[in-house]
Coordinates of C-alpha atoms in Angstrom, one line a residue:
Chain A
M293 CA 21.7 8.7 11.8
K294 CA 23.0 7.6 15.5
D295 CA 23.7 3.9 15.2
T296 CA 22.0 1.9 17.7
N297 CA 22.2 -1.5 16.5
T298 CA 25.8 -1.9 17.8
V299 CA 25.6 -5.2 19.6
N300 CA 24.9 -7.1 15.9
K301 CA 28.3 -5.3 14.8
Q302 CA 30.9 -7.8 14.9
R303 CA 33.8 -8.8 13.2
W304 CA 33.5 -11.0 10.6
K305 CA 36.5 -13.1 11.7
T306 CA 34.5 -13.4 15.7
R307 CA 31.0 -14.4 14.4
P308 CA 30.7 -18.3 14.9
L309 CA 31.1 -20.9 11.8
S310 CA 27.6 -21.4 11.8
Q311 CA 26.5 -17.5 11.3
R312 CA 28.7 -17.4 8.6
I313 CA 27.6 -20.3 6.8
V314 CA 23.9 -18.5 6.9
F315 CA 25.1 -15.1 6.1
V316 CA 27.0 -16.5 2.9
L317 CA 23.9 -18.5 2.1
V318 CA 21.5 -15.5 2.2
F319 CA 23.9 -12.9 1.0
T320 CA 23.6 -15.1 -2.3
L321 CA 20.0 -14.8 -1.8
F322 CA 19.6 -11.4 -1.8
A323 CA 22.4 -10.6 -4.1
L324 CA 20.5 -12.9 -6.7
Y325 CA 17.1 -10.8 -5.7
A326 CA 18.9 -7.5 -5.7
V327 CA 19.9 -8.3 -9.6
S328 CA 16.8 -9.6 -10.6
M329 CA 15.0 -6.2 -9.6
V330 CA 17.9 -4.4 -11.4
L331 CA 17.8 -6.3 -14.3
P332 CA 14.4 -5.5 -15.6
F333 CA 15.1 -1.9 -15.6
V334 CA 18.1 -2.1 -17.3
W335 CA 16.6 -4.1 -19.9
A336 CA 14.0 -1.4 -19.8
F337 CA 16.3 0.9 -20.5
I338 CA 18.1 -0.4 -23.1
S339 CA 15.0 -1.2 -24.8
S340 CA 14.2 2.7 -24.6
L341 CA 16.7 3.4 -27.2
K342 CA 15.7 1.2 -29.6
T343 CA 13.3 1.3 -32.5
D344 CA 10.3 -0.5 -32.4
E345 CA 11.5 -3.0 -35.3
E346 CA 14.4 -3.1 -33.4
Y347 CA 12.9 -4.4 -30.1
F348 CA 10.8 -7.2 -31.7
E349 CA 13.7 -8.3 -33.8
K350 CA 15.8 -9.7 -31.4
V351 CA 15.7 -10.1 -27.4
F352 CA 19.0 -9.8 -26.4
A353 CA 21.1 -7.0 -28.7
W354 CA 22.2 -3.6 -28.0
P355 CA 20.9 -0.9 -29.9
K356 CA 22.2 -0.1 -33.3
D357 CA 21.8 3.4 -32.5
W358 CA 21.3 4.8 -29.1
L359 CA 18.4 6.7 -29.5
F360 CA 18.2 9.2 -26.6
S361 CA 16.0 11.0 -29.0
N362 CA 13.0 8.8 -28.1
Y363 CA 12.6 10.6 -24.6
V364 CA 12.0 13.6 -26.7
R365 CA 9.6 11.3 -28.9
A366 CA 8.0 10.2 -26.1
F367 CA 6.6 13.8 -25.0
S368 CA 4.9 14.0 -28.1
E369 CA 4.0 10.1 -28.7
F370 CA 3.0 9.0 -25.3
K371 CA -0.6 10.5 -25.5
I372 CA -3.9 8.9 -24.5
K373 CA -6.6 10.6 -26.2
N374 CA -6.5 14.3 -25.8
T375 CA -3.7 14.0 -23.0
S376 CA -0.1 14.2 -23.6
M377 CA 2.5 13.4 -21.7
I378 CA 3.2 16.7 -20.1
G379 CA -0.6 16.9 -19.4
M380 CA -0.2 13.6 -17.8
I381 CA 2.3 14.7 -15.3
G382 CA 0.3 17.6 -14.5
N383 CA -2.6 15.6 -13.2
S384 CA -0.2 13.7 -11.6
L385 CA 1.7 16.7 -9.9
W386 CA -1.9 17.8 -9.1
L387 CA -3.2 15.0 -7.3
T388 CA 0.1 14.3 -5.5
F389 CA 0.3 17.9 -4.2
A390 CA -3.3 18.9 -3.6
G391 CA -4.1 15.2 -2.5
T392 CA -1.6 14.8 -0.1
F393 CA -1.9 18.3 1.2
V394 CA -5.7 17.9 1.9
A395 CA -5.0 14.2 3.9
V396 CA -2.4 15.2 6.0
M397 CA -4.1 18.4 7.1
T398 CA -7.4 16.7 7.6
S399 CA -5.8 13.5 9.7
S400 CA -3.3 16.1 11.5
A401 CA -6.4 18.1 12.4
T402 CA -8.2 15.0 14.0
A403 CA -5.1 13.4 15.0
Y404 CA -4.0 16.8 17.1
I405 CA -7.9 17.2 18.9
I406 CA -7.8 13.2 19.7
A407 CA -4.8 13.6 21.2
K408 CA -4.7 16.8 23.4
Y409 CA -8.2 17.7 23.7
P410 CA -10.4 15.4 26.1
F411 CA -13.9 16.4 25.7
W412 CA -17.3 13.8 25.3
G413 CA -16.9 12.6 22.4
N414 CA -12.8 12.1 22.3
K415 CA -12.5 8.3 23.3
L416 CA -15.3 7.2 21.0
I417 CA -14.0 9.1 17.9
Y418 CA -10.6 7.4 18.9
S419 CA -12.4 3.9 19.1
I420 CA -13.9 4.7 15.2
A421 CA -10.9 5.5 14.1
I422 CA -9.1 2.3 14.9
F423 CA -12.6 0.0 14.2
T424 CA -12.4 1.4 11.1
M425 CA -9.0 0.2 10.4
I426 CA -9.7 -3.4 11.6
I427 CA -13.2 -4.3 10.1
P428 CA -12.8 -5.5 6.5
I429 CA -15.4 -4.0 4.6
V430 CA -15.3 -5.6 1.5
G431 CA -17.1 -4.5 -1.7
N432 CA -18.2 -0.9 -0.8
L433 CA -16.8 0.4 -4.3
P434 CA -20.6 0.0 -5.7
A435 CA -22.2 2.3 -3.2
M436 CA -18.9 4.6 -3.2
Y437 CA -19.2 4.7 -7.5
R438 CA -22.6 5.5 -7.4
L439 CA -22.0 8.2 -4.7
V440 CA -18.7 10.1 -6.4
M441 CA -20.7 9.9 -10.0
T442 CA -24.2 11.3 -8.6
A443 CA -22.4 14.1 -6.6
G444 CA -20.2 14.9 -9.7
L445 CA -16.8 14.3 -7.8
N446 CA -15.2 12.6 -11.1
N447 CA -13.0 15.4 -11.2
P448 CA -9.5 16.8 -10.4
I449 CA -11.3 19.2 -7.5
G450 CA -13.9 17.4 -6.5
I451 CA -12.1 14.0 -5.9
L452 CA -9.9 15.7 -3.4
A453 CA -13.1 14.6 -1.1
L454 CA -12.4 11.4 -1.4
Y455 CA -8.5 12.2 0.3
A456 CA -10.0 14.7 3.0
G457 CA -10.4 11.7 5.7
G458 CA -9.7 12.2 9.2
F459 CA -8.9 8.5 10.1
G460 CA -6.4 5.7 8.5
F461 CA -2.4 5.4 9.0
N462 CA -1.8 9.1 8.9
F463 CA -4.1 9.4 11.9
I464 CA -2.6 7.1 13.7
V465 CA 1.5 7.9 13.0
L466 CA 0.3 11.7 14.0
H467 CA -1.8 10.7 16.9
G468 CA 1.0 8.9 18.7
F469 CA 3.3 11.9 17.7
Y470 CA 0.9 14.5 19.4
R471 CA 0.7 12.2 22.6
S472 CA 4.4 12.2 23.0
V473 CA 4.3 16.1 22.4
S474 CA 4.8 18.0 25.5
W475 CA 2.1 20.2 26.7
N476 CA 4.3 22.5 28.3
Y477 CA 4.7 24.9 25.2
A478 CA 1.2 24.9 24.8
E479 CA 0.2 26.2 28.5
A480 CA 2.8 28.5 28.0
G481 CA 1.2 29.7 24.8
F482 CA -2.0 30.1 26.4
I483 CA -0.7 31.8 29.2
D484 CA 0.6 34.7 26.6
G485 CA -2.8 34.7 25.3
A486 CA -2.7 32.8 22.5
S487 CA -5.4 30.9 20.9
D488 CA -6.0 27.4 20.2
W489 CA -5.8 27.8 16.6
T490 CA -2.6 29.9 17.3
V491 CA -0.9 27.2 19.3
Y492 CA -1.5 24.5 16.9
W493 CA 0.3 26.6 13.6
R494 CA 2.6 28.1 15.6
I495 CA 4.1 25.8 18.4
I496 CA 2.6 22.1 18.0
L497 CA 2.6 21.6 14.4
P498 CA 6.3 22.9 13.7
Q499 CA 7.5 20.4 16.0
A500 CA 5.6 17.6 14.5
L501 CA 7.0 18.7 11.2
P502 CA 9.7 15.3 11.0
A503 CA 6.6 12.8 11.3
I504 CA 4.2 15.6 8.8
V505 CA 7.1 15.3 6.3
S506 CA 7.6 11.4 6.2
I507 CA 3.5 10.4 6.0
S508 CA 3.6 13.3 3.5
I509 CA 6.3 11.8 1.3
L510 CA 4.8 8.6 1.6
S511 CA 1.5 10.1 0.7
C512 CA 2.8 11.7 -2.5
I513 CA 4.5 8.6 -3.6
G514 CA 1.3 6.4 -3.1
T515 CA -0.8 8.8 -4.9
W516 CA 1.9 9.6 -7.6
N517 CA 2.0 5.8 -8.3
D518 CA -1.8 5.2 -7.9
Y519 CA -3.4 4.2 -11.8
Y520 CA -7.1 3.0 -9.4
T521 CA -8.5 6.0 -8.7
P522 CA -8.0 8.0 -12.0
L523 CA -9.4 4.8 -13.4
L524 CA -12.4 5.0 -11.7
Y525 CA -12.7 8.9 -11.7
L526 CA -10.6 10.5 -13.4
R527 CA -10.9 9.3 -16.8
D528 CA -10.6 12.4 -18.6
Y529 CA -7.9 13.2 -16.5
P530 CA -5.3 10.6 -16.6
T531 CA -2.4 10.9 -14.7
L532 CA 0.9 9.6 -15.7
A533 CA 0.2 6.2 -13.8
L534 CA -3.1 5.8 -15.4
G535 CA -1.2 6.7 -18.8
I536 CA 0.9 4.0 -18.7
Y537 CA -1.2 1.1 -18.4
Q538 CA -3.8 2.5 -20.9
F539 CA -1.2 3.2 -23.4
Q540 CA -0.3 -1.1 -23.3
I541 CA -4.0 -1.3 -24.5
I542 CA -3.4 1.2 -27.2
M543 CA 0.0 -0.5 -27.9
Q544 CA -2.2 -3.8 -29.1
Y545 CA -2.9 -1.6 -32.2
R546 CA -0.3 0.5 -32.8
S547 CA 3.2 -1.1 -31.2
N548 CA 5.6 1.9 -30.0
M549 CA 7.6 -0.3 -27.0
P550 CA 10.6 2.2 -27.1
V551 CA 8.5 5.2 -26.1
F552 CA 6.6 3.0 -23.6
Y553 CA 9.9 2.4 -22.1
C554 CA 10.7 6.3 -22.0
A555 CA 7.4 7.0 -20.5
T556 CA 7.9 4.3 -17.6
L557 CA 11.8 5.1 -17.0
L558 CA 10.4 9.0 -17.0
S559 CA 8.0 8.1 -14.4
V560 CA 10.2 6.3 -11.8
V561 CA 13.2 9.0 -12.0
P562 CA 11.2 11.6 -9.4
I563 CA 10.4 8.9 -7.1
L564 CA 13.7 7.4 -6.8
I565 CA 15.2 11.3 -6.6
V566 CA 12.8 11.5 -3.5
F567 CA 13.6 8.3 -1.9
C568 CA 17.3 8.9 -2.3
C569 CA 16.8 12.5 -0.4
F570 CA 14.7 11.4 2.0
Q571 CA 15.0 7.2 2.9
N572 CA 16.3 7.8 6.2
T573 CA 13.6 9.8 7.3
I574 CA 10.8 7.8 6.0
M575 CA 12.2 4.9 7.3
E576 CA 13.2 6.0 10.7
N577 CA 9.9 8.0 11.0
T578 CA 7.5 5.4 9.6
V579 CA 6.6 3.9 13.1
A580 CA 3.3 2.9 13.6
G581 CA 2.9 5.1 16.9
G582 CA 1.6 3.8 20.0
L583 CA 2.9 0.1 19.2
K584 CA 5.4 -0.7 22.3
G585 CA 7.6 -3.3 20.5
Chain B
M122 CA -16.8 41.6 43.9
E123 CA -19.8 40.6 42.3
T124 CA -19.1 42.2 38.9
A125 CA -15.8 40.8 38.8
A126 CA -17.0 37.1 39.9
K127 CA -19.2 37.4 37.1
A128 CA -16.9 38.8 34.6
K129 CA -14.6 36.1 35.6
T130 CA -17.4 33.3 34.8
S131 CA -18.4 35.2 31.5
M132 CA -14.7 35.2 30.5
W133 CA -14.2 31.3 31.1
R134 CA -17.2 30.5 29.6
N135 CA -16.2 33.0 26.5
R136 CA -13.0 30.6 26.4
K137 CA -14.8 27.6 26.7
I138 CA -17.2 28.4 23.8
K139 CA -14.1 29.1 21.5
R140 CA -12.6 25.9 22.5
G141 CA -15.6 24.5 21.6
I142 CA -16.1 26.1 18.3
F143 CA -12.4 25.1 17.7
I144 CA -12.8 21.7 18.6
G145 CA -15.5 21.8 16.2
L146 CA -13.8 23.5 13.2
M147 CA -10.9 20.7 13.3
L148 CA -12.9 17.9 13.7
S149 CA -15.5 19.1 10.8
V150 CA -13.8 18.2 7.4
G151 CA -12.9 14.7 8.8
L152 CA -15.9 13.7 10.8
V153 CA -18.0 15.1 7.6
Q154 CA -16.0 13.1 5.1
F155 CA -16.2 10.0 7.5
A156 CA -20.2 10.5 7.8
V157 CA -20.6 10.6 3.9
F158 CA -17.6 8.5 2.7
W159 CA -17.9 5.6 5.1
V160 CA -21.3 5.6 7.2
Y161 CA -23.3 6.8 4.3
V162 CA -21.8 4.6 1.9
N163 CA -21.2 1.6 3.7
F164 CA -24.8 1.9 4.8
N165 CA -26.1 2.3 1.5
S166 CA -23.7 -0.5 -0.2
I167 CA -26.1 -2.9 2.7
L168 CA -29.3 -1.5 1.7
M169 CA -28.2 -1.9 -2.4
A170 CA -27.3 -5.9 -1.3
F171 CA -30.6 -6.7 -0.9
Q172 CA -32.4 -4.7 -3.6
Y173 CA -32.7 -6.2 -7.6
R174 CA -33.6 -4.1 -10.6
D175 CA -35.9 -6.1 -13.4
A176 CA -38.1 -4.2 -15.9
E177 CA -40.5 -2.7 -13.5
G178 CA -38.1 -1.2 -11.9
L179 CA -36.5 -1.3 -8.0
H180 CA -37.4 -4.2 -5.7
W181 CA -36.2 -5.5 -2.1
G182 CA -35.1 -9.3 -2.0
L183 CA -33.1 -11.7 -1.7
E184 CA -32.3 -12.3 -5.4
Q185 CA -29.1 -11.2 -5.5
F186 CA -27.9 -13.5 -2.8
T187 CA -29.3 -16.4 -4.0
K188 CA -27.9 -15.5 -7.8
F189 CA -24.8 -15.5 -5.6
F190 CA -24.9 -18.7 -3.8
N191 CA -25.7 -20.3 -7.3
A192 CA -22.8 -18.8 -8.7
L193 CA -21.0 -20.2 -6.3
H194 CA -21.7 -23.7 -6.5
R195 CA -20.9 -23.8 -10.5
T196 CA -17.5 -25.2 -9.8
G197 CA -14.8 -23.9 -12.7
E198 CA -16.6 -20.9 -13.1
E199 CA -15.4 -17.6 -12.2
L200 CA -16.7 -17.0 -8.3
D201 CA -15.9 -20.0 -7.6
I202 CA -12.2 -19.8 -9.2
A203 CA -12.4 -15.9 -7.7
V204 CA -12.4 -17.5 -4.2
K205 CA -9.9 -19.8 -5.0
N206 CA -7.8 -17.4 -6.0
T207 CA -8.3 -14.8 -3.5
L208 CA -7.3 -17.9 -0.9
M209 CA -4.1 -18.6 -2.6
L210 CA -3.1 -14.8 -2.8
F211 CA -3.6 -14.8 1.2
V212 CA -1.5 -17.6 1.3
V213 CA 1.4 -16.9 -0.6
G214 CA 1.8 -13.3 0.5
T215 CA 0.9 -13.4 4.0
I216 CA 1.3 -17.2 5.1
I217 CA 4.3 -17.4 3.3
G218 CA 5.3 -13.8 2.5
L219 CA 5.2 -12.3 6.3
P220 CA 7.8 -15.1 8.6
L221 CA 10.2 -14.4 5.3
N222 CA 9.3 -10.8 5.8
L223 CA 10.5 -11.3 9.3
L224 CA 13.6 -13.1 8.5
F225 CA 14.8 -11.0 5.8
A226 CA 14.6 -8.0 8.2
Y227 CA 16.0 -10.5 11.1
Y228 CA 19.4 -10.7 9.0
L229 CA 19.3 -7.1 7.8
F230 CA 19.6 -6.5 11.6
K231 CA 21.8 -9.1 12.0
R232 CA 24.3 -6.6 9.9
I233 CA 24.7 -8.9 6.6
P234 CA 27.1 -7.1 4.5
C235 CA 25.7 -4.6 2.5
A236 CA 22.6 -4.3 4.6
K237 CA 21.6 -1.2 3.7
F238 CA 21.8 -1.6 -0.1
F239 CA 19.7 -4.7 0.4
R240 CA 17.3 -3.2 2.5
V241 CA 16.9 -0.3 -0.6
I242 CA 16.3 -3.0 -3.0
F243 CA 13.7 -4.5 -1.1
F244 CA 12.0 -1.7 -0.6
L245 CA 12.2 -0.1 -4.5
P246 CA 9.4 -2.4 -5.3
S247 CA 6.8 -0.5 -2.8
I248 CA 7.5 2.9 -4.1
I249 CA 7.4 2.5 -7.2
S250 CA 3.9 2.2 -9.4
S251 CA 2.4 -1.4 -10.2
A252 CA 1.4 0.3 -13.3
V253 CA 4.9 0.6 -14.3
L254 CA 6.7 -3.0 -12.3
V255 CA 3.4 -5.1 -13.9
G256 CA 3.9 -3.2 -17.1
I257 CA 8.0 -4.3 -17.4
F258 CA 6.8 -7.7 -16.0
K259 CA 4.5 -8.3 -18.7
Y260 CA 7.2 -7.9 -21.4
I261 CA 9.6 -9.7 -19.7
V262 CA 7.9 -13.0 -19.3
A263 CA 5.8 -12.5 -22.8
T264 CA 6.3 -15.5 -25.3
N265 CA 9.1 -13.4 -26.9
G266 CA 10.4 -11.7 -24.2
P267 CA 13.8 -11.9 -22.2
V268 CA 12.6 -15.1 -19.9
N269 CA 12.0 -16.9 -22.4
E270 CA 14.7 -16.4 -24.4
L271 CA 17.0 -17.2 -21.5
L272 CA 15.2 -20.2 -20.9
S273 CA 15.7 -21.5 -25.2
I274 CA 19.4 -20.4 -24.8
M275 CA 19.8 -22.4 -21.8
S276 CA 17.5 -25.8 -22.9
G277 CA 19.2 -25.6 -26.7
T278 CA 15.7 -25.4 -27.6
R279 CA 12.7 -23.1 -28.8
V280 CA 10.7 -22.4 -25.2
E281 CA 7.8 -20.6 -25.1
I282 CA 5.9 -21.0 -21.8
D283 CA 2.7 -18.9 -21.9
F284 CA 3.6 -17.5 -18.4
L285 CA 0.4 -15.1 -18.7
T286 CA -2.4 -16.8 -20.7
D287 CA -2.0 -20.2 -19.8
E288 CA -5.0 -21.9 -18.2
R289 CA -3.7 -25.3 -17.3
M290 CA -4.4 -26.0 -13.6
I291 CA -1.6 -26.4 -11.2
L292 CA -2.6 -27.2 -7.8
G293 CA -6.1 -26.1 -8.0
T294 CA -4.6 -22.3 -9.3
S295 CA -4.0 -21.6 -13.5
M296 CA -1.0 -21.2 -14.1
S297 CA -1.5 -17.9 -15.5
F298 CA -2.7 -17.0 -11.7
W299 CA 0.7 -18.7 -10.8
T300 CA 2.4 -16.4 -12.7
I301 CA 0.8 -13.2 -11.0
L302 CA 0.7 -14.9 -7.1
F303 CA 4.9 -15.2 -8.7
Y304 CA 4.8 -11.1 -9.2
C305 CA 3.3 -10.2 -5.8
F306 CA 5.8 -12.5 -4.2
W307 CA 8.6 -10.9 -5.7
T308 CA 7.6 -7.6 -5.0
G309 CA 5.9 -8.1 -1.4
F310 CA 9.5 -8.0 0.7
G311 CA 9.8 -4.6 1.3
S312 CA 6.7 -3.8 2.3
N313 CA 6.8 -4.8 5.9
I314 CA 10.5 -4.9 5.9
V315 CA 10.5 -1.2 7.3
L316 CA 7.9 -1.7 10.1
L317 CA 9.8 -4.7 10.8
T318 CA 13.0 -3.1 11.0
G319 CA 11.4 -0.4 13.5
A320 CA 10.1 -2.8 16.0
L321 CA 13.6 -4.7 15.7
Y322 CA 15.7 -1.4 16.4
R323 CA 13.2 -1.0 19.8
I324 CA 14.5 -3.7 21.4
P325 CA 16.9 -3.3 24.3
Q326 CA 20.5 -3.7 23.1
D327 CA 21.3 -5.4 26.2
V328 CA 19.0 -8.2 26.3
L329 CA 20.4 -9.0 23.2
E330 CA 24.0 -8.5 24.7
Y331 CA 23.4 -11.0 27.6
A332 CA 22.1 -13.1 24.8
R333 CA 24.6 -13.6 22.9
L334 CA 27.4 -13.7 25.7
D335 CA 25.3 -16.9 27.1
G336 CA 26.0 -18.6 23.4
V337 CA 22.4 -18.3 21.9
G338 CA 22.8 -18.9 18.4
M339 CA 20.5 -16.8 15.6
T340 CA 18.1 -19.5 15.7
R341 CA 17.3 -19.5 19.2
E342 CA 17.4 -15.8 19.3
L343 CA 15.2 -15.4 16.5
L344 CA 12.5 -17.5 17.7
Q345 CA 13.0 -17.0 21.6
I346 CA 14.0 -13.4 22.2
V347 CA 12.8 -11.4 18.9
I348 CA 9.6 -12.7 18.2
P349 CA 7.9 -12.9 21.4
M350 CA 9.8 -9.1 22.0
I351 CA 8.2 -7.6 18.8
W352 CA 5.2 -9.3 18.8
P353 CA 2.8 -6.0 19.3
T354 CA 4.0 -5.3 15.5
L355 CA 3.9 -8.8 14.4
S356 CA 0.6 -9.2 15.3
T357 CA -0.7 -6.0 14.1
L358 CA 0.5 -6.9 10.9
L359 CA -0.8 -10.3 10.9
V360 CA -4.6 -8.4 12.0
F361 CA -3.9 -6.2 8.8
A362 CA -3.4 -9.1 6.5
A363 CA -6.3 -10.6 7.6
A364 CA -8.4 -7.8 7.6
G365 CA -7.1 -7.7 3.9
L366 CA -7.9 -11.4 3.0
F367 CA -11.3 -10.5 0.5
T368 CA -10.3 -7.3 -0.1
N369 CA -7.1 -7.8 -1.8
Q370 CA -7.5 -7.7 -5.5
G371 CA -4.1 -8.5 -6.9
P372 CA -2.6 -6.7 -9.6
V373 CA -5.0 -8.6 -11.6
L374 CA -6.2 -5.3 -13.7
L375 CA -3.1 -5.2 -14.9
F376 CA -2.3 -8.4 -15.9
S377 CA -5.6 -9.9 -17.7
E378 CA -8.4 -7.9 -16.4
G379 CA -9.7 -11.2 -14.8
Q380 CA -9.2 -13.5 -18.5
Y381 CA -7.3 -16.7 -18.1
K382 CA -9.1 -17.7 -14.7
T383 CA -6.7 -15.3 -13.4
M384 CA -10.3 -13.7 -11.3
T385 CA -10.2 -12.8 -7.7
I386 CA -13.3 -11.5 -5.2
G387 CA -12.0 -7.9 -5.3
Y388 CA -11.8 -7.7 -8.6
Y389 CA -14.6 -9.6 -9.7
I390 CA -16.6 -6.8 -7.7
Y391 CA -14.9 -4.3 -10.0
D392 CA -15.7 -5.6 -12.7
Q393 CA -19.4 -5.8 -12.3
V394 CA -19.1 -2.2 -11.3
K395 CA -17.3 -1.5 -14.8
N396 CA -20.4 -3.3 -16.4
N397 CA -23.0 -1.1 -14.5
S398 CA -24.0 -3.9 -12.0
Y399 CA -24.4 -2.1 -8.5
E400 CA -26.8 -4.5 -6.1
Y401 CA -25.3 -7.8 -7.1
P402 CA -21.8 -6.6 -6.7
A403 CA -22.6 -5.3 -3.2
A404 CA -24.6 -8.5 -1.8
I405 CA -21.1 -10.2 -2.9
G406 CA -19.1 -7.7 -0.6
L407 CA -21.8 -7.9 2.1
F408 CA -21.2 -11.4 1.9
F409 CA -17.4 -11.5 2.6
T410 CA -17.9 -8.7 4.9
A411 CA -19.7 -10.6 7.2
I412 CA -17.3 -13.6 6.9
G413 CA -14.5 -11.5 7.2
F414 CA -15.6 -9.8 10.3
P415 CA -15.5 -13.0 12.6
I416 CA -12.4 -14.0 11.1
V417 CA -10.2 -11.1 11.9
L418 CA -11.7 -10.9 15.6
F419 CA -10.3 -14.5 15.8
V420 CA -7.1 -14.0 14.3
R421 CA -6.7 -10.8 16.6
W422 CA -7.9 -12.9 19.6
L423 CA -5.1 -15.4 18.8
M424 CA -2.9 -13.1 18.5
G425 CA -3.2 -12.4 22.2
K426 CA -3.3 -15.6 23.3
I427 CA -0.2 -16.4 21.7
F428 CA 2.2 -14.5 23.6
E429 CA 1.9 -11.8 26.7
D430 CA 2.7 -8.4 25.9
V431 CA 6.3 -7.9 27.2
E432 CA 6.7 -4.3 28.9
Y433 CA 10.0 -2.6 28.0

């Protein structure tokens, strides 16, 4: 990644004194925050290696034995009703990938048409897209809940309907991107006899891959972490995020803290890996398209 | 000649039809979904707000709204607490939070040492499930958890502050909700930092170069150059925050399920639905949508008035 922010690249000694003082203060603040963010996870990790009794015995103590076996135990003991850890991971994987696929494909199709094909409804649809993002609709949960339940969409397949929306953040990003893509390639394709469909799939979409990858990753992360939708509609098919919440309720009756911490850390690891690999892509391409400045 | 022209027109018409079908198919999924899950749902939601159930069945009327206004007046009770807490959520999250987000993004932009590392740290809470974050947070601030233990060690006496269930009011909000506000503050830094960083990087470097050569310090640079130049991004963030004023539930479900005076408007609606009441929360939602919408429009107008968009 080319570093474009060169004007701020200054040798420490050449920075004015006032700036250096501010930097020291701010750096300390940031460092304290970083510590406060990392320490809880360190503590969670250490707690995950204890026994349940040890955990409540003394707060600041190293585990007597480093029970890495707890992580294996987690797979059998981290259960919500009939769903085991593996089951929850499976539910999470399905919802994450299928949901993201549906969401990205739908918004890409919508964004592509609105960006490239001028027709009578074009401006109207775009205005609707913006409108829906600005209007603050409170309390459509009752009506939505009723619809999903009566239509029987509260299962892993039906729930995908909720993800198949053409508007929203994904639409804005992809619309901005498609706007900026040159139509010359498409025209070359048309001259060669390609259909609109072929142009989309073979010519334009591959060019949009960076943007599509970034919003897909963000969508995957969001869905993997979402506990609310499964809580409302997928009670019988809990995902890992929902399981972590529900397990705390179960623990009120039968404490099992180490296994709980194992499960939470296991759920975080895939996210961290994805983030480490795609960090630059995410942070570079997540620009609400069309905003200047 | 005639047949050739006719063939050409029909081929052109064919093409147009094919293109029309293409457009229709591509838009179909999104538009149908929109029609069902946005238009129908919201329309139904409005209708439900004017219905009520009794022993005989479903009726039309303003009963839900009367019920709502009566509940609002009972100071100290759930709905009243919910409104106050929701406003506090906005104050902490946006009024305090957004300027801080900008300040932190600015310092990272000025290349404070280890900026890349800090940027990741700030962004972490946004990519970790709040089920996980709140779960761990709750056990850390528990009465027998590390925070209280640390305070006990430091003060020499047994300290057991009940961060999660204490209902005593401080500045109009319960202690338990201040804990939730702190959590939102502590995890809320990264959310906007990515967008703001993007905007900062788009500022033409020569403008900043000239300013630095002219001896402009950081404060002046931030207030007089940077903020006006990234105003579109800033105002968009503010408008979205204003739109989220009443819809923002906060992590109330994960913390306390609304107990200990931690109710918010969004959670109250969820709680009603959970208890099989649908018309009442629909009415509440309609009310807050109706006052939220002009607020958003006002904020949008205000943002446009403060700075003219700079072209570059």
